[in-house]
PDB file of N, CA and C in Angstrom:
ATOM      1  N   UNK W 231     106.475 115.713  90.106  1.00 53.00           N
ATOM      2  CA  UNK W 231     106.113 114.442  90.695  1.00 53.00           C
ATOM      3  C   UNK W 231     104.685 114.079  90.342  1.00 53.00           C
ATOM      4  N   UNK W 232     104.392 112.874  90.559  1.00 69.00           N
ATOM      5  CA  UNK W 232     103.084 112.326  90.224  1.00 69.00           C
ATOM      6  C   UNK W 232     102.049 112.728  91.270  1.00 69.00           C
ATOM      7  N   UNK W 233     100.924 113.295  90.803  1.00 81.00           N
ATOM      8  CA  UNK W 233      99.904 113.755  91.745  1.00 81.00           C
ATOM      9  C   UNK W 233      99.268 112.594  92.505  1.00 81.00           C
ATOM     10  N   UNK W 234      99.214 111.401  91.902  1.00 86.00           N
ATOM     11  CA  UNK W 234      98.645 110.236  92.585  1.00 86.00           C
ATOM     12  C   UNK W 234      99.502 109.878  93.798  1.00 86.00           C
ATOM     13  N   UNK W 235     100.804 109.977  93.652  1.00 89.00           N
ATOM     14  CA  UNK W 235     101.719 109.657  94.759  1.00 89.00           C
ATOM     15  C   UNK W 235     101.561 110.680  95.883  1.00 89.00           C
ATOM     16  N   UNK W 236     101.482 111.954  95.518  1.00 87.00           N
ATOM     17  CA  UNK W 236     101.325 112.972  96.544  1.00 87.00           C
ATOM     18  C   UNK W 236      99.962 112.887  97.217  1.00 87.00           C
ATOM     19  N   UNK W 237      98.938 112.461  96.488  1.00 88.00           N
ATOM     20  CA  UNK W 237      97.625 112.233  97.105  1.00 88.00           C
ATOM     21  C   UNK W 237      97.728 111.131  98.163  1.00 88.00           C
ATOM     22  N   UNK W 238      98.472 110.079  97.845  1.00 91.00           N
ATOM     23  CA  UNK W 238      98.653 108.978  98.801  1.00 91.00           C
ATOM     24  C   UNK W 238      99.427 109.446 100.030  1.00 91.00           C
ATOM     25  N   UNK W 239     100.460 110.243  99.809  1.00 91.00           N
ATOM     26  CA  UNK W 239     101.238 110.781 100.929  1.00 91.00           C
ATOM     27  C   UNK W 239     100.352 111.681 101.788  1.00 91.00           C
ATOM     28  N   UNK W 240      99.551 112.512 101.149  1.00 90.00           N
ATOM     29  CA  UNK W 240      98.649 113.406 101.884  1.00 90.00           C
ATOM     30  C   UNK W 240      97.650 112.600 102.710  1.00 90.00           C
ATOM     31  N   UNK W 241      97.123 111.504 102.146  1.00 91.00           N
ATOM     32  CA  UNK W 241      96.186 110.660 102.883  1.00 91.00           C
ATOM     33  C   UNK W 241      96.850 110.061 104.120  1.00 91.00           C
ATOM     34  N   UNK W 242      98.089 109.624 103.980  1.00 93.00           N
ATOM     35  CA  UNK W 242      98.824 109.077 105.132  1.00 93.00           C
ATOM     36  C   UNK W 242      99.029 110.142 106.203  1.00 93.00           C
ATOM     37  N   UNK W 243      99.384 111.340 105.777  1.00 91.00           N
ATOM     38  CA  UNK W 243      99.596 112.431 106.736  1.00 91.00           C
ATOM     39  C   UNK W 243      98.294 112.782 107.451  1.00 91.00           C
ATOM     40  N   UNK W 244      97.187 112.756 106.710  1.00 91.00           N
ATOM     41  CA  UNK W 244      95.885 113.048 107.312  1.00 91.00           C
ATOM     42  C   UNK W 244      95.518 112.020 108.382  1.00 91.00           C
ATOM     43  N   UNK W 245      96.028 110.792 108.224  1.00 93.00           N
ATOM     44  CA  UNK W 245      95.780 109.727 109.199  1.00 93.00           C
ATOM     45  C   UNK W 245      96.792 109.755 110.351  1.00 93.00           C
ATOM     46  N   UNK W 246      97.741 110.682 110.272  1.00 93.00           N
ATOM     47  CA  UNK W 246      98.743 110.792 111.323  1.00 93.00           C
ATOM     48  C   UNK W 246      99.882 109.806 111.175  1.00 93.00           C
ATOM     49  N   UNK W 247     100.027 109.218 109.986  1.00 93.00           N
ATOM     50  CA  UNK W 247     101.086 108.237 109.747  1.00 93.00           C
ATOM     51  C   UNK W 247     102.255 108.896 109.025  1.00 93.00           C
ATOM     52  N   UNK W 248     103.442 108.363 109.248  1.00 91.00           N
ATOM     53  CA  UNK W 248     104.630 108.837 108.553  1.00 91.00           C
ATOM     54  C   UNK W 248     104.739 108.116 107.211  1.00 91.00           C
ATOM     55  N   UNK W 249     104.802 108.881 106.108  1.00 92.00           N
ATOM     56  CA  UNK W 249     104.886 108.241 104.791  1.00 92.00           C
ATOM     57  C   UNK W 249     106.189 107.460 104.610  1.00 92.00           C
ATOM     58  N   UNK W 250     106.072 106.224 104.193  1.00 94.00           N
ATOM     59  CA  UNK W 250     107.207 105.403 103.768  1.00 94.00           C
ATOM     60  C   UNK W 250     106.892 104.930 102.360  1.00 94.00           C
ATOM     61  N   UNK W 251     107.865 104.370 101.695  1.00 94.00           N
ATOM     62  CA  UNK W 251     107.640 103.882 100.334  1.00 94.00           C
ATOM     63  C   UNK W 251     106.557 102.803 100.338  1.00 94.00           C
ATOM     64  N   UNK W 252     106.653 101.858 101.263  1.00 94.00           N
ATOM     65  CA  UNK W 252     105.686 100.755 101.301  1.00 94.00           C
ATOM     66  C   UNK W 252     104.271 101.248 101.605  1.00 94.00           C
ATOM     67  N   UNK W 253     104.136 102.126 102.600  1.00 93.00           N
ATOM     68  CA  UNK W 253     102.808 102.646 102.935  1.00 93.00           C
ATOM     69  C   UNK W 253     102.235 103.465 101.784  1.00 93.00           C
ATOM     70  N   UNK W 254     103.083 104.274 101.173  1.00 93.00           N
ATOM     71  CA  UNK W 254     102.622 105.098 100.054  1.00 93.00           C
ATOM     72  C   UNK W 254     102.172 104.219  98.903  1.00 93.00           C
ATOM     73  N   UNK W 255     102.960 103.200  98.589  1.00 93.00           N
ATOM     74  CA  UNK W 255     102.599 102.308  97.488  1.00 93.00           C
ATOM     75  C   UNK W 255     101.263 101.615  97.767  1.00 93.00           C
ATOM     76  N   UNK W 256     101.022 101.266  99.007  1.00 92.00           N
ATOM     77  CA  UNK W 256      99.777 100.571  99.341  1.00 92.00           C
ATOM     78  C   UNK W 256      98.559 101.479  99.211  1.00 92.00           C
ATOM     79  N   UNK W 257      98.753 102.780  99.216  1.00 91.00           N
ATOM     80  CA  UNK W 257      97.639 103.726  99.134  1.00 91.00           C
ATOM     81  C   UNK W 257      97.394 104.274  97.735  1.00 91.00           C
ATOM     82  N   UNK W 258      98.194 103.852  96.763  1.00 90.00           N
ATOM     83  CA  UNK W 258      98.057 104.406  95.416  1.00 90.00           C
ATOM     84  C   UNK W 258      96.759 103.975  94.749  1.00 90.00           C
ATOM     85  N   UNK W 259      96.150 104.907  94.041  1.00 83.00           N
ATOM     86  CA  UNK W 259      94.892 104.635  93.334  1.00 83.00           C
ATOM     87  C   UNK W 259      95.143 103.975  91.978  1.00 83.00           C
ATOM     88  N   UNK W 260      96.370 104.077  91.478  1.00 87.00           N
ATOM     89  CA  UNK W 260      96.727 103.476  90.187  1.00 87.00           C
ATOM     90  C   UNK W 260      98.199 103.091  90.214  1.00 87.00           C
ATOM     91  N   UNK W 261      98.613 102.214  89.309  1.00 88.00           N
ATOM     92  CA  UNK W 261     100.026 101.800  89.301  1.00 88.00           C
ATOM     93  C   UNK W 261     100.962 102.972  88.980  1.00 88.00           C
ATOM     94  N   UNK W 262     102.043 103.037  89.713  1.00 88.00           N
ATOM     95  CA  UNK W 262     103.048 104.078  89.514  1.00 88.00           C
ATOM     96  C   UNK W 262     104.413 103.405  89.593  1.00 88.00           C
ATOM     97  N   UNK W 263     105.347 103.763  88.706  1.00 90.00           N
ATOM     98  CA  UNK W 263     106.685 103.171  88.775  1.00 90.00           C
ATOM     99  C   UNK W 263     107.343 103.430  90.129  1.00 90.00           C
ATOM    100  N   UNK W 264     108.014 102.429  90.637  1.00 91.00           N
ATOM    101  CA  UNK W 264     108.653 102.508  91.948  1.00 91.00           C
ATOM    102  C   UNK W 264     109.606 103.703  92.075  1.00 91.00           C
ATOM    103  N   UNK W 265     110.412 104.031  91.048  1.00 90.00           N
ATOM    104  CA  UNK W 265     111.297 105.193  91.199  1.00 90.00           C
ATOM    105  C   UNK W 265     110.538 106.496  91.489  1.00 90.00           C
ATOM    106  N   UNK W 266     109.333 106.628  90.945  1.00 90.00           N
ATOM    107  CA  UNK W 266     108.542 107.836  91.205  1.00 90.00           C
ATOM    108  C   UNK W 266     108.061 107.867  92.652  1.00 90.00           C
ATOM    109  N   UNK W 267     107.709 106.703  93.184  1.00 90.00           N
ATOM    110  CA  UNK W 267     107.263 106.621  94.578  1.00 90.00           C
ATOM    111  C   UNK W 267     108.416 106.973  95.502  1.00 90.00           C
ATOM    112  N   UNK W 268     109.566 106.376  95.235  1.00 91.00           N
ATOM    113  CA  UNK W 268     110.752 106.626  96.054  1.00 91.00           C
ATOM    114  C   UNK W 268     111.134 108.106  96.007  1.00 91.00           C
ATOM    115  N   UNK W 269     111.097 108.695  94.813  1.00 89.00           N
ATOM    116  CA  UNK W 269     111.457 110.108  94.670  1.00 89.00           C
ATOM    117  C   UNK W 269     110.493 111.005  95.434  1.00 89.00           C
ATOM    118  N   UNK W 270     109.210 110.704  95.368  1.00 89.00           N
ATOM    119  CA  UNK W 270     108.217 111.529  96.066  1.00 89.00           C
ATOM    120  C   UNK W 270     108.371 111.422  97.578  1.00 89.00           C
ATOM    121  N   UNK W 271     108.576 110.213  98.088  1.00 91.00           N
ATOM    122  CA  UNK W 271     108.746 110.033  99.537  1.00 91.00           C
ATOM    123  C   UNK W 271     110.046 110.712  99.984  1.00 91.00           C
ATOM    124  N   UNK W 272     111.101 110.570  99.203  1.00 90.00           N
ATOM    125  CA  UNK W 272     112.373 111.229  99.539  1.00 90.00           C
ATOM    126  C   UNK W 272     112.211 112.742  99.538  1.00 90.00           C
ATOM    127  N   UNK W 273     111.501 113.252  98.541  1.00 88.00           N
ATOM    128  CA  UNK W 273     111.268 114.687  98.470  1.00 88.00           C
ATOM    129  C   UNK W 273     110.499 115.159  99.695  1.00 88.00           C
ATOM    130  N   UNK W 274     109.489 114.400 100.090  1.00 87.00           N
ATOM    131  CA  UNK W 274     108.717 114.769 101.277  1.00 87.00           C
ATOM    132  C   UNK W 274     109.596 114.745 102.537  1.00 87.00           C
ATOM    133  N   UNK W 275     110.410 113.695 102.678  1.00 89.00           N
ATOM    134  CA  UNK W 275     111.246 113.575 103.877  1.00 89.00           C
ATOM    135  C   UNK W 275     112.288 114.688 103.942  1.00 89.00           C
ATOM    136  N   UNK W 276     112.822 115.099 102.782  1.00 88.00           N
ATOM    137  CA  UNK W 276     113.814 116.168 102.753  1.00 88.00           C
ATOM    138  C   UNK W 276     113.183 117.535 102.978  1.00 88.00           C
ATOM    139  N   UNK W 277     111.922 117.692 102.543  1.00 85.00           N
ATOM    140  CA  UNK W 277     111.240 118.973 102.660  1.00 85.00           C
ATOM    141  C   UNK W 277     109.750 118.728 102.850  1.00 85.00           C
ATOM    142  N   UNK W 278     109.313 118.554 104.081  1.00 83.00           N
ATOM    143  CA  UNK W 278     107.891 118.269 104.326  1.00 83.00           C
ATOM    144  C   UNK W 278     106.936 119.319 103.768  1.00 83.00           C
ATOM    145  N   UNK W 279     107.408 120.551 103.602  1.00 80.00           N
ATOM    146  CA  UNK W 279     106.546 121.590 103.028  1.00 80.00           C
ATOM    147  C   UNK W 279     106.308 121.384 101.541  1.00 80.00           C
ATOM    148  N   UNK W 280     107.089 120.519 100.901  1.00 74.00           N
ATOM    149  CA  UNK W 280     106.927 120.298  99.464  1.00 74.00           C
ATOM    150  C   UNK W 280     105.546 119.742  99.131  1.00 74.00           C
ATOM    151  N   UNK W 281     104.952 118.999 100.043  1.00 74.00           N
ATOM    152  CA  UNK W 281     103.616 118.455  99.802  1.00 74.00           C
ATOM    153  C   UNK W 281     102.602 119.588  99.703  1.00 74.00           C
ATOM    154  N   UNK W 282     102.760 120.622 100.531  1.00 70.00           N
ATOM    155  CA  UNK W 282     101.857 121.778 100.468  1.00 70.00           C
ATOM    156  C   UNK W 282     102.062 122.570  99.188  1.00 70.00           C
ATOM    157  N   UNK W 283     103.325 122.720  98.780  1.00 67.00           N
ATOM    158  CA  UNK W 283     103.619 123.427  97.530  1.00 67.00           C
ATOM    159  C   UNK W 283     103.036 122.672  96.346  1.00 67.00           C
ATOM    160  N   UNK W 284     103.131 121.354  96.379  1.00 65.00           N
ATOM    161  CA  UNK W 284     102.603 120.551  95.287  1.00 65.00           C
ATOM    162  C   UNK W 284     101.088 120.680  95.215  1.00 65.00           C
ATOM    163  N   UNK W 285     100.432 120.651  96.352  1.00 60.00           N
ATOM    164  CA  UNK W 285      98.975 120.726  96.372  1.00 60.00           C
ATOM    165  C   UNK W 285      98.485 122.068  95.842  1.00 60.00           C
ATOM    166  N   UNK W 286      99.295 123.095  95.945  1.00 56.00           N
ATOM    167  CA  UNK W 286      98.916 124.408  95.410  1.00 56.00           C
ATOM    168  C   UNK W 286      99.129 124.487  93.902  1.00 56.00           C
ATOM    169  N   UNK W 287     100.106 123.733  93.354  1.00 54.00           N
ATOM    170  CA  UNK W 287     100.464 123.812  91.935  1.00 54.00           C
ATOM    171  C   UNK W 287     100.415 122.452  91.253  1.00 54.00           C
ATOM    172  N   UNK W 288      99.298 121.731  91.284  1.00 53.00           N
ATOM    173  CA  UNK W 288      99.264 120.402  90.665  1.00 53.00           C
ATOM    174  C   UNK W 288      99.302 120.434  89.153  1.00 53.00           C
ATOM    175  N   UNK W 289      98.929 121.536  88.530  1.00 51.00           N
ATOM    176  CA  UNK W 289      98.891 121.638  87.062  1.00 51.00           C
ATOM    177  C   UNK W 289     100.262 121.359  86.459  1.00 51.00           C
ATOM    178  N   UNK W 290     101.292 121.924  87.037  1.00 51.00           N
ATOM    179  CA  UNK W 290     102.651 121.737  86.548  1.00 51.00           C
ATOM    180  C   UNK W 290     103.057 120.270  86.639  1.00 51.00           C
ATOM    181  N   UNK W 291     102.663 119.594  87.661  1.00 51.00           N
ATOM    182  CA  UNK W 291     103.028 118.206  87.875  1.00 51.00           C
ATOM    183  C   UNK W 291     102.320 117.279  86.908  1.00 51.00           C
ATOM    184  N   UNK W 292     101.082 117.597  86.540  1.00 52.00           N
ATOM    185  CA  UNK W 292     100.328 116.746  85.629  1.00 52.00           C
ATOM    186  C   UNK W 292     101.008 116.642  84.277  1.00 52.00           C
ATOM    187  N   UNK W 293     101.601 117.742  83.805  1.00 56.00           N
ATOM    188  CA  UNK W 293     102.317 117.733  82.540  1.00 56.00           C
ATOM    189  C   UNK W 293     103.532 116.816  82.644  1.00 56.00           C
ATOM    190  N   UNK W 294     104.243 116.888  83.731  1.00 60.00           N
ATOM    191  CA  UNK W 294     105.400 116.025  83.956  1.00 60.00           C
ATOM    192  C   UNK W 294     104.965 114.566  84.041  1.00 60.00           C
ATOM    193  N   UNK W 295     103.827 114.338  84.680  1.00 60.00           N
ATOM    194  CA  UNK W 295     103.292 112.984  84.811  1.00 60.00           C
ATOM    195  C   UNK W 295     102.984 112.390  83.436  1.00 60.00           C
ATOM    196  N   UNK W 296     102.399 113.193  82.543  1.00 60.00           N
ATOM    197  CA  UNK W 296     102.100 112.714  81.197  1.00 60.00           C
ATOM    198  C   UNK W 296     103.371 112.324  80.460  1.00 60.00           C
ATOM    199  N   UNK W 297     104.383 113.165  80.546  1.00 66.00           N
ATOM    200  CA  UNK W 297     105.648 112.879  79.880  1.00 66.00           C
ATOM    201  C   UNK W 297     106.286 111.620  80.447  1.00 66.00           C
ATOM    202  N   UNK W 298     106.207 111.446  81.751  1.00 66.00           N
ATOM    203  CA  UNK W 298     106.806 110.283  82.399  1.00 66.00           C
ATOM    204  C   UNK W 298     106.088 109.004  81.986  1.00 66.00           C
ATOM    205  N   UNK W 299     104.759 109.023  81.966  1.00 72.00           N
ATOM    206  CA  UNK W 299     104.032 107.814  81.589  1.00 72.00           C
ATOM    207  C   UNK W 299     104.294 107.473  80.127  1.00 72.00           C
ATOM    208  N   UNK W 300     104.428 108.489  79.299  1.00 77.00           N
ATOM    209  CA  UNK W 300     104.746 108.267  77.894  1.00 77.00           C
ATOM    210  C   UNK W 300     106.137 107.639  77.775  1.00 77.00           C
ATOM    211  N   UNK W 301     107.076 108.136  78.533  1.00 79.00           N
ATOM    212  CA  UNK W 301     108.432 107.597  78.525  1.00 79.00           C
ATOM    213  C   UNK W 301     108.442 106.152  79.023  1.00 79.00           C
ATOM    214  N   UNK W 302     107.649 105.860  80.048  1.00 79.00           N
ATOM    215  CA  UNK W 302     107.563 104.494  80.562  1.00 79.00           C
ATOM    216  C   UNK W 302     107.054 103.533  79.488  1.00 79.00           C
ATOM    217  N   UNK W 303     106.042 103.951  78.742  1.00 81.00           N
ATOM    218  CA  UNK W 303     105.509 103.090  77.673  1.00 81.00           C
ATOM    219  C   UNK W 303     106.552 102.842  76.585  1.00 81.00           C
ATOM    220  N   UNK W 304     107.288 103.890  76.240  1.00 83.00           N
ATOM    221  CA  UNK W 304     108.332 103.751  75.215  1.00 83.00           C
ATOM    222  C   UNK W 304     109.420 102.799  75.704  1.00 83.00           C
ATOM    223  N   UNK W 305     109.801 102.933  76.961  1.00 85.00           N
ATOM    224  CA  UNK W 305     110.823 102.045  77.523  1.00 85.00           C
ATOM    225  C   UNK W 305     110.350 100.596  77.534  1.00 85.00           C
ATOM    226  N   UNK W 306     109.094 100.357  77.853  1.00 85.00           N
ATOM    227  CA  UNK W 306     108.559  98.995  77.852  1.00 85.00           C
ATOM    228  C   UNK W 306     108.585  98.397  76.446  1.00 85.00           C
ATOM    229  N   UNK W 307     108.214  99.191  75.464  1.00 85.00           N
ATOM    230  CA  UNK W 307     108.241  98.707  74.080  1.00 85.00           C
ATOM    231  C   UNK W 307     109.674  98.392  73.650  1.00 85.00           C
ATOM    232  N   UNK W 308     110.599  99.254  74.029  1.00 86.00           N
ATOM    233  CA  UNK W 308     112.002  99.037  73.686  1.00 86.00           C
ATOM    234  C   UNK W 308     112.526  97.765  74.341  1.00 86.00           C
ATOM    235  N   UNK W 309     112.171  97.543  75.611  1.00 86.00           N
ATOM    236  CA  UNK W 309     112.585  96.324  76.303  1.00 86.00           C
ATOM    237  C   UNK W 309     112.037  95.089  75.600  1.00 86.00           C
ATOM    238  N   UNK W 310     110.786  95.157  75.159  1.00 87.00           N
ATOM    239  CA  UNK W 310     110.175  94.026  74.460  1.00 87.00           C
ATOM    240  C   UNK W 310     110.895  93.757  73.150  1.00 87.00           C
ATOM    241  N   UNK W 311     111.188  94.811  72.406  1.00 88.00           N
ATOM    242  CA  UNK W 311     111.901  94.655  71.138  1.00 88.00           C
ATOM    243  C   UNK W 311     113.301  94.080  71.344  1.00 88.00           C
ATOM    244  N   UNK W 312     113.982  94.565  72.369  1.00 88.00           N
ATOM    245  CA  UNK W 312     115.332  94.053  72.644  1.00 88.00           C
ATOM    246  C   UNK W 312     115.277  92.580  73.050  1.00 88.00           C
ATOM    247  N   UNK W 313     114.282  92.201  73.811  1.00 87.00           N
ATOM    248  CA  UNK W 313     114.137  90.802  74.201  1.00 87.00           C
ATOM    249  C   UNK W 313     113.881  89.929  72.979  1.00 87.00           C
ATOM    250  N   UNK W 314     113.065  90.419  72.060  1.00 87.00           N
ATOM    251  CA  UNK W 314     112.809  89.655  70.827  1.00 87.00           C
ATOM    252  C   UNK W 314     114.070  89.518  69.979  1.00 87.00           C
ATOM    253  N   UNK W 315     114.845  90.581  69.910  1.00 88.00           N
ATOM    254  CA  UNK W 315     116.081  90.523  69.139  1.00 88.00           C
ATOM    255  C   UNK W 315     117.092  89.555  69.760  1.00 88.00           C
ATOM    256  N   UNK W 316     117.137  89.511  71.073  1.00 86.00           N
ATOM    257  CA  UNK W 316     118.083  88.612  71.752  1.00 86.00           C
ATOM    258  C   UNK W 316     117.688  87.147  71.565  1.00 86.00           C
ATOM    259  N   UNK W 317     116.421  86.863  71.346  1.00 85.00           N
ATOM    260  CA  UNK W 317     115.976  85.496  71.138  1.00 85.00           C
ATOM    261  C   UNK W 317     116.413  84.958  69.776  1.00 85.00           C
ATOM    262  N   UNK W 318     116.621  85.832  68.829  1.00 72.00           N
ATOM    263  CA  UNK W 318     116.992  85.392  67.463  1.00 72.00           C
ATOM    264  C   UNK W 318     118.451  85.184  67.288  1.00 72.00           C
TER     265      UNK W 318
END
């Protein structure tokens, strides 16, 4: 999962608030795809201890985050190309 999302969830927990998708999204320091936010909040709700496990092992998540952002950029380029092809 994305460390930025878990940082936002941790901030909400520190304030005594229950993390929701909307609250988490409002606390993000940078843009994150909605599916990643939903997955992180769902993961937290299913296993509240997962936030503690993540905070202990953020290195593993950063690699996944890089791959995900790279995939997002590729998908955006593909969508743009497909839109251009459909116009012709």
